[in-house]
Amino acid sequence: MTTAQPISTPAPEPAGDPADAGVIRSLPLSKALNLGLRAALAGSDRVLLMGEDIGRLGGVFRVTEGLQAEFGDRRVIDTPLAESGIVGTAIGLAMAGFRPVLEIQFDGFVFPAFDQITSQLAKITNRHEGAVRMPIVIRIPYGGHIGAVEHHQESPEAYFTHTPGLRVVSPSTPNDAYWMMQEAIASDDPVIFLEPKSRYWQKGEVDTRAPALPLHASRLVRRGTDVTLVGHGAMVHTLLQAAALAESEGTSCEVIDLRSLSPVDYGPVLDSVRRTGRMVYAQEAPGFTSLGSEVAATVMEKAFFALESPVLRVSGFDTPFPPAKLEGTYLPDADRILEAVDRALAY
Amino acid sequence: MLDADGTLSPTPAAEPYLAVIDALSDAELEGLYRDMAEIRAFDVQATNLQRQGQLALWPPSFGQEAAQVGSARAARAQDHVFPSYREHVVARIRGVDPVDIIRLMRGLTHGGWDPTDPRNGNTHIYTLVLGAQTLHATGLAMGLVFDGRSGTGDLERDEAVIVYYGDGASSQGDVHEAMVFAASYQTPEVFFLQNNQWAISVPVSTQSRSPLYRRGDGYGIPAIPIDGNDVLAGYAVTRVALDEARTGQGPRAIEAITYRMGAHTTSDDPTKYRTSDEEQSWARRDPIARMATYLRSRGASDAFFADVEASARALADDTRVRTNALGGVPTDLMFDHVYSEPHPLIDEQQRWLADYEASFEEGTS
């Protein structure tokens, strides 16, 4: 029996033609994740990928495409169709010194594994008083905007951010996807890695040489002076759309990508709110007891005297995610964010 | 193998296992009895300690000693053990200090011992969520396969896994998923089901309309039922199953048919859900009395039984003394191991609590 073995994280070699040197390339987010997983697999033979359909098929979103062919079926494992089994056996593999990276095929399918994630994985290091580590990453494609059927468009992040012992992150750009995946795998703690599935096909620049921000840092993505807009995952792009529209109407919005949902890096958020005096949090998830609720409460506790107006939340409604034909109404868009900006400015 | 009256009279099905029993020395046979008798004394003491308010809860193992001792003694030193929460003598045989189990039930820890400490014989901590550990055991067994730590043909070195669960847990989805994964990856693993007839107040007939061991067939896992109150059967069948598993033949399942003579835990009252006739019929099949009769027939001395009684009493006394001497828990324990790596929220709350508590000390000075 060994405890989890640490892995080194040297700057990984870029995939593809070595002649392109891979410094900065335009890649879709799904391909950036694939490159990040590939780098981790190449960097340590203790890293394993497990999930339904991730091997020969390459995953239903093709995030793991080609990896089984390259690393073999002992490193990239097509599992039986059993989410609790995937997470529970990964716990045992971590006890045997592996670093499993799991794919849950869709957000709404994570609940059959909920006990193994929240009662077991999250607590095992604590129950062992540190003697057993759980370096497991659980990848979950999440969120709406793809017009899918029931259980395929949900945003379950609050269940996991509410659970001590778990770390929760969500990249919004291909560059973050590439780097955050490797950082999550290098972590000795369990990481819930939420992939904004509506962004899988959006391209962006990936710098495979210069490491990006640490895993648990938030990032200021647009400067502004009047209102601070905060969000995570796919919503960051909606916030940027809203900020561009606001600018055309004479309002200057600052935009922050939270990146890490647990722990939250409040520094850039609080700095921004102290400059603007106003904040709007936008998320796809239902608003009641959500991440936005937590961030809003903390900002009001820590920056109360800087605030010119209440922190406002723009959320999905407190209903089950609706049938796809209604998702355009359910999901916050730039207009709903701007409506909240207007309310904040009206104080 | 052993009749309820302690006579060795193997059934035809037991014949293939007789060589395993024949290989046991008199001292080893007496050791099986000693294991059972000592843990019963410990178990009674722990139950009393709970009644006296020293423990939050106690899950008695009274009546199930044979299944546990036989299977635990059958495991080899390099094997990995995943108990549920009643395998007190399994843990002890593997090297775990029984007072570490007390610490868990007293509310001092959520674990009790370090499974990576060689003194604990690769024994994992108790899991209170039914069946969850069957998946952890299966994952670890998958790791043994991936790392070539099993299946080389060297019985003294190849590692295997034994995981314990009960008749109630057999209804849990995780047990099914564990068996699917175990069969898929041909893990070196023995699923050891102790059917003690009752899942708290619900009888096994509500868990399954057919004998539980027969479920093995559905997963492609060879399975065998044994008399769980016969320590020799427990030993021999588990020994063979573990060795088959470790030599690359895939997982095995055993259903040990036994009975818990006490409550499920100290929180329930068995008189509300079962009859004294039933309890008395099982008492006549007591595993310890049966083994004592067998040993006497082989010539075990009165001095041996007196010595076991004395050591059992000593363990019980020691348990009481050491339980009463257990101290409190440092507050930092709550914060120290939530994460392996630094976490700002935890650090902030730990500092806040320290400052908050210090403020009272300043106030009284």
XYZ file of C-alpha atoms in Angstrom:
712
model
C 0.000 0.000 0.000
C 1.296 3.389 -0.909
C -0.234 6.779 -0.609
C -0.740 8.856 -3.699
C 2.506 9.585 -5.416
C 3.205 13.159 -6.404
C 3.819 13.855 -10.038
C 6.161 16.358 -11.467
C 4.658 18.968 -13.698
C 7.321 19.997 -16.159
C 6.245 22.209 -19.001
C 4.660 19.586 -21.226
C 5.654 19.097 -24.797
C 2.999 20.358 -27.149
C 1.191 17.765 -29.202
C 1.225 17.727 -32.942
C 3.972 18.788 -35.230
C 7.052 19.673 -33.161
C 8.035 22.085 -35.891
C 5.239 24.473 -34.931
C 6.837 24.802 -31.472
C 3.331 25.192 -30.118
C 3.841 28.474 -28.371
C 0.509 30.069 -29.156
C -2.150 28.274 -31.147
C -5.795 28.781 -31.780
C -7.695 25.773 -30.456
C -11.253 24.919 -29.491
C -11.707 24.402 -25.745
C -12.324 20.662 -26.172
C -9.034 20.255 -28.027
C -7.209 22.307 -25.394
C -8.550 19.938 -22.730
C -7.399 17.008 -24.842
C -3.901 18.478 -25.019
C -3.889 19.109 -21.278
C -4.926 15.518 -20.569
C -2.326 14.259 -23.003
C 0.404 16.243 -21.279
C -0.619 14.819 -17.901
C -0.707 11.262 -19.230
C 2.723 11.734 -20.775
C 4.084 13.340 -17.615
C 3.273 10.489 -15.223
C 2.294 6.884 -15.711
C 0.267 7.127 -12.492
C -2.324 9.256 -14.291
C -5.313 7.232 -15.541
C -8.378 8.333 -17.448
C -11.637 6.518 -16.671
C -15.161 6.964 -17.909
C -17.930 5.783 -20.163
C -17.073 5.887 -23.873
C -13.833 7.811 -23.370
C -11.603 5.244 -25.076
C -12.419 4.068 -28.540
C -15.081 6.716 -29.078
C -12.987 9.472 -27.507
C -15.871 10.680 -25.335
C -19.253 11.937 -26.481
C -17.672 15.405 -26.800
C -14.403 13.916 -28.155
C -12.393 15.477 -25.333
C -10.387 12.263 -24.925
C -10.109 11.540 -28.650
C -6.982 9.621 -29.631
C -5.708 9.219 -26.087
C -6.483 5.508 -25.747
C -4.776 4.814 -29.061
C -1.706 6.640 -27.797
C -1.569 5.480 -24.180
C -3.374 2.137 -24.237
C -6.473 0.767 -22.584
C -4.859 0.515 -19.145
C -4.296 4.278 -19.056
C -7.493 5.360 -20.818
C -10.183 3.051 -19.543
C -13.661 2.503 -20.939
C -15.614 1.669 -17.789
C -18.909 -0.116 -17.276
C -21.880 2.233 -17.315
C -22.003 2.984 -13.600
C -21.208 6.429 -12.242
C -20.922 5.424 -8.592
C -18.659 2.600 -9.697
C -16.428 4.978 -11.638
C -15.924 7.283 -8.671
C -15.800 4.529 -6.040
C -13.216 2.433 -7.843
C -11.172 5.560 -8.554
C -11.020 6.079 -4.782
C -9.491 2.620 -4.444
C -7.099 3.323 -7.301
C -5.988 6.508 -5.569
C -5.388 4.406 -2.447
C -3.141 2.239 -4.645
C -1.154 5.308 -5.707
C -2.828 6.275 -8.980
C -4.129 9.690 -10.014
C -7.430 8.962 -11.763
C -9.117 11.530 -14.009
C -12.778 10.648 -14.415
C -15.329 11.710 -16.958
C -18.974 11.952 -15.997
C -20.686 12.068 -19.336
C -23.195 14.812 -18.525
C -23.991 17.109 -15.594
C -27.297 15.447 -14.747
C -25.658 12.022 -14.574
C -23.368 12.921 -11.701
C -26.065 12.264 -9.123
C -25.804 8.459 -9.168
C -22.216 9.077 -7.996
C -23.215 11.741 -5.477
C -22.661 9.590 -2.381
C -19.235 8.440 -3.513
C -18.259 12.057 -4.270
C -19.678 13.845 -1.244
C -19.667 11.170 1.491
C -16.565 9.277 0.423
C -14.171 11.117 -1.891
C -14.564 14.484 -0.164
C -14.064 13.043 3.321
C -11.526 10.276 2.954
C -8.445 12.407 3.615
C -10.209 13.902 6.623
C -11.345 10.524 7.945
C -7.786 9.230 7.633
C -6.394 12.313 9.367
C -4.224 13.009 6.351
C -2.772 9.529 5.882
C -4.585 8.868 2.593
C -4.753 11.416 -0.195
C -7.313 11.627 -2.973
C -5.713 13.119 -6.102
C -8.781 12.549 -8.275
C -10.199 14.864 -10.927
C -13.851 14.510 -11.914
C -14.589 16.119 -15.255
C -18.211 17.119 -15.728
C -19.459 18.753 -18.940
C -22.071 21.191 -17.600
C -24.522 23.905 -18.455
C -27.038 24.778 -21.126
C -27.026 26.410 -24.551
C -26.791 23.170 -26.502
C -30.495 22.424 -26.884
C -30.250 18.997 -25.307
C -32.813 16.846 -23.536
C -33.563 16.346 -19.864
C -30.559 15.839 -17.499
C -28.115 17.122 -20.140
C -27.951 20.886 -19.426
C -27.692 21.349 -15.679
C -25.357 23.382 -13.486
C -24.769 21.333 -10.318
C -21.827 23.333 -8.951
C -23.434 24.404 -5.673
C -23.791 20.797 -4.494
C -20.048 20.440 -4.720
C -18.977 23.870 -3.504
C -21.111 23.152 -0.424
C -19.060 20.037 0.318
C -15.896 20.485 2.396
C -13.012 18.487 1.019
C -13.734 19.146 -2.639
C -12.136 21.740 -4.853
C -14.276 23.013 -7.714
C -13.046 24.828 -10.808
C -14.378 25.799 -14.217
C -12.348 27.175 -17.110
C -13.948 29.595 -19.552
C -11.190 29.783 -22.185
C -9.104 27.221 -24.092
C -5.897 28.507 -22.476
C -7.341 28.044 -18.998
C -8.751 24.660 -20.000
C -5.303 23.488 -21.066
C -3.527 24.675 -17.955
C -6.194 24.184 -15.318
C -6.594 20.554 -16.349
C -2.938 19.883 -15.672
C -3.001 21.842 -12.421
C -6.086 19.942 -11.260
C -4.406 16.599 -11.979
C -1.304 17.737 -10.097
C -3.382 18.604 -7.010
C -3.369 16.098 -4.162
C -6.988 17.015 -3.392
C -10.099 15.922 -5.279
C -11.078 18.479 -7.921
C -14.497 18.773 -9.543
C -13.635 20.071 -13.002
C -16.679 21.648 -14.620
C -16.358 22.018 -18.368
C -18.734 24.546 -19.982
C -19.967 22.319 -22.746
C -21.411 25.162 -24.830
C -17.845 26.481 -25.124
C -16.271 23.195 -26.255
C -16.237 24.312 -29.872
C -15.132 27.932 -29.322
C -11.562 28.637 -30.310
C -9.047 30.693 -28.423
C -5.342 31.146 -28.098
C -3.483 28.566 -26.060
C 0.011 29.394 -24.864
C 1.583 26.024 -24.097
C 4.826 27.540 -22.845
C 3.958 30.233 -20.336
C 1.990 28.805 -17.401
C -1.267 30.559 -16.746
C -2.677 31.625 -13.385
C -2.661 29.214 -10.438
C -5.664 26.882 -10.308
C -7.460 28.828 -7.607
C -6.955 32.385 -8.859
C -9.729 34.536 -10.264
C -8.932 36.736 -13.216
C -9.815 40.247 -14.272
C -10.738 39.904 -17.936
C -12.035 43.392 -18.754
C -11.380 46.736 -17.136
C -14.240 49.037 -16.244
C -15.215 51.707 -13.741
C -18.968 51.614 -13.097
C -20.082 48.037 -12.316
C -18.216 44.801 -11.557
C -19.614 41.772 -13.388
C -18.584 38.375 -11.994
C -19.285 34.859 -13.252
C -17.778 31.544 -14.223
C -17.668 29.115 -17.100
C -19.748 29.891 -20.169
C -21.315 32.903 -18.431
C -18.030 34.819 -18.633
C -18.603 35.258 -22.347
C -22.149 36.444 -21.777
C -20.787 38.954 -19.274
C -18.307 40.193 -21.863
C -21.140 40.576 -24.377
C -23.099 42.537 -21.815
C -20.084 44.715 -21.028
C -19.615 45.508 -24.728
C -23.285 46.483 -25.051
C -23.118 48.554 -21.877
C -20.127 50.399 -23.194
C -22.084 51.426 -26.279
C -24.618 52.931 -23.887
C -21.969 54.752 -21.901
C -21.596 52.349 -18.939
C -18.172 50.942 -18.131
C -18.272 47.366 -16.784
C -15.403 45.409 -15.279
C -15.578 41.636 -15.809
C -14.051 38.984 -13.556
C -13.839 35.284 -14.356
C -13.991 33.459 -11.053
C -12.255 30.328 -12.518
C -12.146 28.685 -9.082
C -15.535 28.050 -7.486
C -14.122 26.497 -4.316
C -12.090 28.032 -2.851
C -13.088 31.405 -4.273
C -10.265 33.871 -4.828
C -11.892 37.029 -3.495
C -8.911 39.374 -3.918
C -9.585 40.593 -7.476
C -13.350 40.639 -6.815
C -13.048 42.817 -3.730
C -10.466 45.079 -5.366
C -12.818 45.609 -8.271
C -15.878 46.250 -6.134
C -13.917 48.791 -4.118
C -13.248 50.648 -7.391
C -16.715 50.379 -8.938
C -18.970 50.208 -5.879
C -21.398 47.898 -7.668
C -21.515 44.211 -8.494
C -23.638 41.780 -10.492
C -23.073 38.008 -10.352
C -24.404 35.965 -13.268
C -24.793 32.183 -13.421
C -26.819 29.538 -15.219
C -27.627 27.656 -12.008
C -30.759 28.380 -9.955
C -30.129 31.350 -7.682
C -31.329 30.035 -4.322
C -28.324 29.012 -2.149
C -26.061 29.198 -5.156
C -22.449 30.172 -5.710
C -23.656 33.677 -6.604
C -25.452 33.837 -3.247
C -22.243 32.965 -1.441
C -20.099 35.432 -3.345
C -22.690 38.176 -2.900
C -22.883 37.585 0.849
C -19.114 37.585 1.223
C -18.681 40.762 -0.810
C -21.290 42.476 1.351
C -19.467 41.314 4.495
C -16.030 42.363 3.328
C -16.656 45.437 1.192
C -19.873 46.840 2.663
C -18.681 50.420 2.914
C -17.447 50.430 -0.687
C -20.844 49.409 -2.042
C -23.124 51.991 -3.665
C -25.875 49.422 -4.247
C -26.768 45.872 -3.213
C -24.925 43.044 -4.922
C -27.361 41.620 -7.463
C -27.642 38.103 -8.841
C -28.755 37.094 -12.316
C -29.493 33.378 -12.336
C -31.372 30.572 -13.899
C -34.834 30.383 -12.360
C -35.496 28.184 -9.319
C -37.094 25.554 -11.493
C -35.773 22.349 -12.953
C -33.815 23.106 -16.107
C -36.646 23.502 -18.617
C -37.218 21.663 -21.887
C -34.702 22.888 -24.445
C -37.189 25.054 -26.323
C -37.413 27.207 -23.208
C -33.737 27.359 -22.387
C -33.361 30.745 -24.084
C -35.836 32.135 -21.570
C -34.341 30.296 -18.611
C -30.691 31.113 -19.170
C -29.407 34.583 -18.297
C -28.449 36.491 -21.435
C -26.743 39.826 -21.967
C -30.073 41.678 -21.745
C -30.905 40.233 -18.327
C -27.434 41.120 -17.113
C -27.846 44.669 -18.426
C -31.206 44.939 -16.679
C -29.412 44.120 -13.428
C -26.670 46.635 -14.263
C -29.343 49.280 -14.719
C -30.920 48.374 -11.379
C -27.534 48.593 -9.667
C -26.868 51.992 -11.209
C -30.303 53.289 -10.201
C -29.393 53.340 -6.482
C -17.258 -28.928 8.529
C -18.007 -28.609 12.204
C -21.451 -29.685 13.271
C -23.354 -27.518 15.696
C -22.348 -29.957 18.418
C -18.672 -29.552 17.607
C -18.134 -32.775 15.721
C -15.951 -32.658 12.633
C -18.193 -34.141 9.951
C -17.491 -32.529 6.613
C -20.169 -32.561 3.961
C -19.232 -33.770 0.487
C -18.976 -30.147 -0.592
C -16.357 -29.587 2.103
C -14.091 -32.389 0.960
C -11.910 -30.234 -1.327
C -11.123 -27.956 1.611
C -10.094 -30.594 4.126
C -6.437 -30.412 3.174
C -6.401 -26.740 4.172
C -7.707 -27.673 7.620
C -5.354 -30.624 7.931
C -2.440 -28.256 7.383
C -3.336 -26.326 10.548
C -1.332 -27.196 13.635
C -2.930 -27.717 17.044
C -1.592 -24.343 18.078
C -3.189 -22.680 15.066
C -6.531 -24.367 15.744
C -6.363 -23.236 19.350
C -5.484 -19.771 18.076
C -8.761 -19.604 16.173
C -10.624 -20.320 19.396
C -8.567 -17.772 21.299
C -9.298 -15.090 18.690
C -13.035 -15.685 19.023
C -13.152 -15.856 22.785
C -11.024 -12.786 23.329
C -12.973 -10.586 20.931
C -16.252 -11.669 22.519
C -15.004 -10.446 25.858
C -13.930 -7.201 24.230
C -17.293 -6.874 22.488
C -19.242 -7.387 25.702
C -17.040 -4.836 27.423
C -17.539 -2.298 24.636
C -21.293 -2.813 24.782
C -21.184 -2.198 28.527
C -19.074 0.909 28.015
C -21.684 2.256 25.627
C -24.448 1.554 28.147
C -22.457 3.484 30.699
C -22.188 6.487 28.406
C -18.551 6.063 27.475
C -19.238 5.402 23.787
C -21.652 7.088 21.405
C -22.540 3.808 19.766
C -21.437 0.192 19.600
C -22.091 -2.346 16.826
C -21.774 -5.728 18.573
C -20.054 -8.617 16.823
C -21.365 -11.199 19.310
C -22.235 -14.384 17.391
C -20.312 -13.542 14.227
C -16.866 -14.408 15.533
C -16.344 -17.532 13.437
C -16.945 -15.930 10.052
C -14.653 -13.069 10.944
C -11.836 -15.042 12.543
C -11.791 -17.723 9.867
C -11.658 -15.245 6.987
C -9.169 -12.918 8.634
C -6.771 -15.724 9.545
C -7.043 -16.963 5.948
C -5.709 -13.707 4.536
C -1.999 -13.428 3.954
C 0.125 -10.624 5.370
C 0.336 -8.796 2.044
C -3.440 -8.767 1.537
C -5.660 -5.706 1.855
C -8.702 -5.700 4.098
C -11.758 -3.472 3.762
C -14.132 -3.903 6.721
C -17.553 -2.344 7.055
C -18.109 -1.478 10.736
C -18.543 -4.661 12.740
C -15.340 -6.525 11.896
C -13.710 -6.000 15.266
C -11.778 -9.243 15.331
C -10.765 -8.934 11.697
C -9.133 -5.612 12.511
C -7.501 -7.022 15.635
C -6.074 -10.027 13.816
C -4.545 -7.726 11.225
C -2.840 -5.757 13.990
C -5.211 -2.868 14.677
C -5.394 -1.946 18.359
C -9.018 -2.595 19.429
C -8.976 0.663 21.345
C -8.634 2.386 17.964
C -12.102 1.041 17.178
C -13.260 2.395 20.525
C -11.885 5.827 19.591
C -14.149 5.897 16.549
C -17.226 4.885 18.506
C -16.374 7.293 21.331
C -16.426 10.238 18.927
C -12.731 11.028 18.930
C -12.100 10.387 15.236
C -13.798 9.460 11.978
C -11.113 6.882 11.294
C -9.181 5.452 14.176
C -6.126 4.019 12.537
C -3.829 4.578 9.591
C -4.222 1.835 6.969
C -0.831 2.733 5.499
C 0.930 2.043 8.821
C 2.460 -1.440 8.501
C 1.367 -2.232 12.070
C -2.249 -2.218 10.893
C -1.826 -4.956 8.316
C -3.233 -3.086 5.298
C -6.544 -2.825 7.095
C -8.717 0.060 6.028
C -10.848 2.066 8.397
C -14.496 1.324 9.030
C -17.017 2.608 6.489
C -20.433 3.451 7.904
C -22.161 4.057 4.569
C -23.371 0.611 3.575
C -21.446 -1.031 0.785
C -19.433 2.051 -0.201
C -16.187 0.258 0.683
C -16.850 -2.535 -1.817
C -16.054 -0.070 -4.605
C -12.923 1.188 -2.865
C -11.745 -2.393 -2.433
C -12.428 -3.125 -6.081
C -10.533 -0.033 -7.201
C -7.545 -0.961 -5.077
C -7.691 -4.477 -6.511
C -7.745 -2.983 -10.024
C -4.611 -1.087 -9.066
C -2.940 -4.333 -7.984
C -3.630 -5.741 -11.438
C -2.413 -2.608 -13.235
C 0.804 -2.604 -11.196
C 1.484 -6.336 -11.576
C 1.316 -6.789 -7.807
C -0.927 -9.815 -8.238
C -1.204 -12.772 -10.558
C 2.493 -13.582 -10.881
C 1.988 -17.036 -9.392
C 3.927 -16.337 -6.202
C 1.436 -17.026 -3.397
C 3.723 -15.506 -0.817
C 3.980 -12.198 -2.644
C 0.914 -11.761 -4.831
C -1.563 -9.400 -3.187
C -5.309 -9.842 -2.907
C -8.173 -7.879 -1.381
C -10.954 -9.018 0.935
C -13.965 -6.787 1.461
C -16.644 -7.309 4.115
C -20.293 -6.318 3.891
C -23.612 -7.545 5.166
C -26.948 -8.868 3.993
C -28.503 -5.421 4.226
C -25.657 -3.843 2.257
C -26.172 -6.449 -0.444
C -29.192 -4.405 -1.546
C -27.058 -1.313 -2.105
C -26.249 -0.303 -5.644
C -22.577 0.123 -4.825
C -22.234 -3.594 -4.073
C -23.676 -4.422 -7.479
C -21.442 -1.911 -9.224
C -18.431 -3.256 -7.345
C -19.189 -6.766 -8.556
C -19.612 -5.532 -12.126
C -16.263 -3.747 -12.024
C -14.576 -6.676 -10.257
C -15.778 -9.112 -12.891
C -14.953 -6.750 -15.754
C -11.367 -6.242 -14.629
C -10.933 -9.716 -13.055
C -9.746 -8.230 -9.791
C -7.879 -10.314 -7.191
C -10.635 -9.890 -4.637
C -12.945 -11.795 -2.322
C -16.379 -10.383 -1.531
C -17.099 -11.650 1.969
C -20.773 -11.299 2.828
C -21.764 -11.911 6.422
C -25.444 -12.723 6.319
C -26.414 -12.190 9.933
C -30.115 -12.457 9.033
C -31.165 -8.941 10.007
C -30.565 -5.468 8.552
C -31.438 -3.719 11.801
C -35.102 -4.798 11.953
C -35.568 -5.992 8.376
C -35.059 -9.705 7.729
C -32.882 -11.010 4.942
C -35.984 -12.276 3.163
C -36.774 -8.639 2.381
C -33.318 -8.183 0.838
C -33.460 -11.223 -1.391
C -35.917 -13.878 -2.477
C -33.081 -16.227 -3.366
C -29.940 -17.109 -1.416
C -27.572 -14.169 -1.643
C -24.581 -16.208 -2.784
C -26.468 -17.088 -5.965
C -26.137 -13.488 -7.111
C -22.477 -14.221 -7.853
C -23.508 -16.190 -10.922
C -25.173 -13.134 -12.387
C -21.891 -11.259 -12.358
C -19.756 -14.189 -13.451
C -18.206 -14.421 -9.993
C -17.884 -17.924 -8.508
C -19.676 -17.845 -5.167
C -20.073 -20.267 -2.307
C -22.215 -20.321 0.847
C -20.667 -21.431 4.116
C -21.793 -22.050 7.661
C -20.671 -18.744 9.093
C -20.616 -20.139 12.625
C -18.003 -22.704 11.658
C -14.579 -21.127 11.966
C -12.918 -23.981 10.084
C -15.179 -23.476 7.078
C -14.560 -19.744 7.185
C -10.840 -20.294 7.243
C -10.594 -22.959 4.559
C -12.996 -21.486 2.023
C -11.590 -17.978 2.334
C -8.036 -19.282 2.082
C -8.800 -21.048 -1.166
C -10.835 -18.147 -2.574
C -8.122 -15.585 -1.814
C -5.455 -17.767 -3.371
C -7.583 -18.306 -6.467
C -8.097 -14.565 -6.705
C -4.419 -13.744 -6.227
C -3.374 -16.207 -8.918
C -5.302 -14.340 -11.570
C -8.485 -16.380 -11.568
C -10.617 -13.341 -10.840
C -12.905 -12.350 -7.988
C -14.666 -14.768 -5.663
C -17.681 -14.357 -3.394
C -18.490 -16.030 -0.088
C -21.752 -15.854 1.839
C -21.167 -16.687 5.483
C -24.534 -17.582 6.993
C -24.409 -16.478 10.597
C -26.370 -14.558 13.194
C -25.773 -11.516 15.293
C -26.834 -12.457 18.774
C -26.994 -8.860 19.931
C -28.563 -5.737 18.569
C -27.574 -4.202 15.251
C -26.110 -1.426 17.338
C -26.709 -0.297 20.857
C -29.426 1.975 19.457
C -31.933 -0.732 18.583
C -33.895 -3.316 20.532
C -34.002 -6.753 18.888
C -36.887 -7.898 21.093
C -39.123 -5.655 18.971
C -38.428 -7.457 15.731
C -37.407 -11.051 16.425
C -38.403 -13.908 18.660
C -36.525 -15.457 21.537
C -37.099 -18.860 19.895
C -35.091 -17.695 16.928
C -32.334 -16.326 19.113
C -32.182 -19.523 21.160
C -31.976 -21.700 18.073
C -28.961 -19.737 16.921
C -27.452 -19.747 20.404
C -27.331 -23.522 20.137
C -25.114 -23.036 17.096
C -22.709 -20.744 18.930
C -19.360 -20.651 17.121
C -17.211 -20.489 20.237
C -18.883 -23.343 22.123
C -18.705 -25.456 19.008
C -14.989 -24.903 18.555
C -14.374 -25.569 22.242
C -16.033 -28.977 21.937
C -13.981 -29.774 18.887
C -10.729 -28.756 20.562
C -11.535 -30.820 23.639
C -12.152 -33.803 21.373
C -8.646 -33.250 20.049
C -7.248 -33.156 23.542
C -7.061 -29.462 24.359
C -6.329 -29.062 28.049
C -8.260 -27.339 30.786
C -5.207 -25.196 31.263
C -5.555 -23.917 27.698
C -9.178 -22.897 28.236
C -8.338 -21.281 31.540
C -5.547 -19.349 29.875
C -7.867 -18.101 27.111
C -10.424 -17.044 29.697
C -7.776 -15.112 31.560
C -6.444 -13.373 28.477
C -9.977 -12.527 27.341
C -10.680 -10.980 30.744
C -7.398 -9.101 30.548
C -8.314 -7.672 27.136
C -11.710 -6.575 28.425
C -10.159 -4.990 31.529
C -7.494 -3.286 29.473
C -10.156 -1.952 27.128
C -12.057 -0.404 30.013
C -8.974 1.148 31.562
C -7.685 2.554 28.303
C -11.092 3.808 27.205
C -11.462 5.744 30.401
C -7.998 7.170 29.919
C -8.661 8.403 26.375
C -8.320 12.132 26.298
C -10.074 14.723 24.202
C -9.366 15.869 20.693
C -7.327 18.945 19.777
C -9.534 21.491 18.019
C -7.109 21.734 15.130
C -7.935 18.152 14.145
C -11.156 19.524 12.665
C -9.272 21.808 10.277
C -5.990 20.031 9.678
C -6.991 17.362 7.187
C -9.983 18.687 5.286
C -7.607 19.211 2.380
C -4.102 17.943 1.674
C -3.022 21.306 0.320
C -3.521 24.768 1.861
C -7.028 26.163 1.606
C -7.681 29.847 2.396
C -11.202 29.424 3.766
C -10.188 26.658 6.169
C -7.090 28.576 7.252
C -9.170 31.694 7.880
C -11.737 29.822 9.974
C -9.020 28.039 11.951
C -7.398 31.380 12.788
C -10.762 32.903 13.659
C -11.607 30.105 16.082
C -8.202 30.348 17.735
C -8.643 34.087 18.198
C -12.208 33.633 19.429
C -11.194 31.094 22.037
C -8.201 33.192 23.057
C -10.527 36.130 23.647
C -12.187 34.248 26.502
C -8.850 33.549 28.130
C -7.995 37.241 27.992
C -11.383 38.110 29.425
C -10.848 35.975 32.506
C -7.371 37.244 33.293
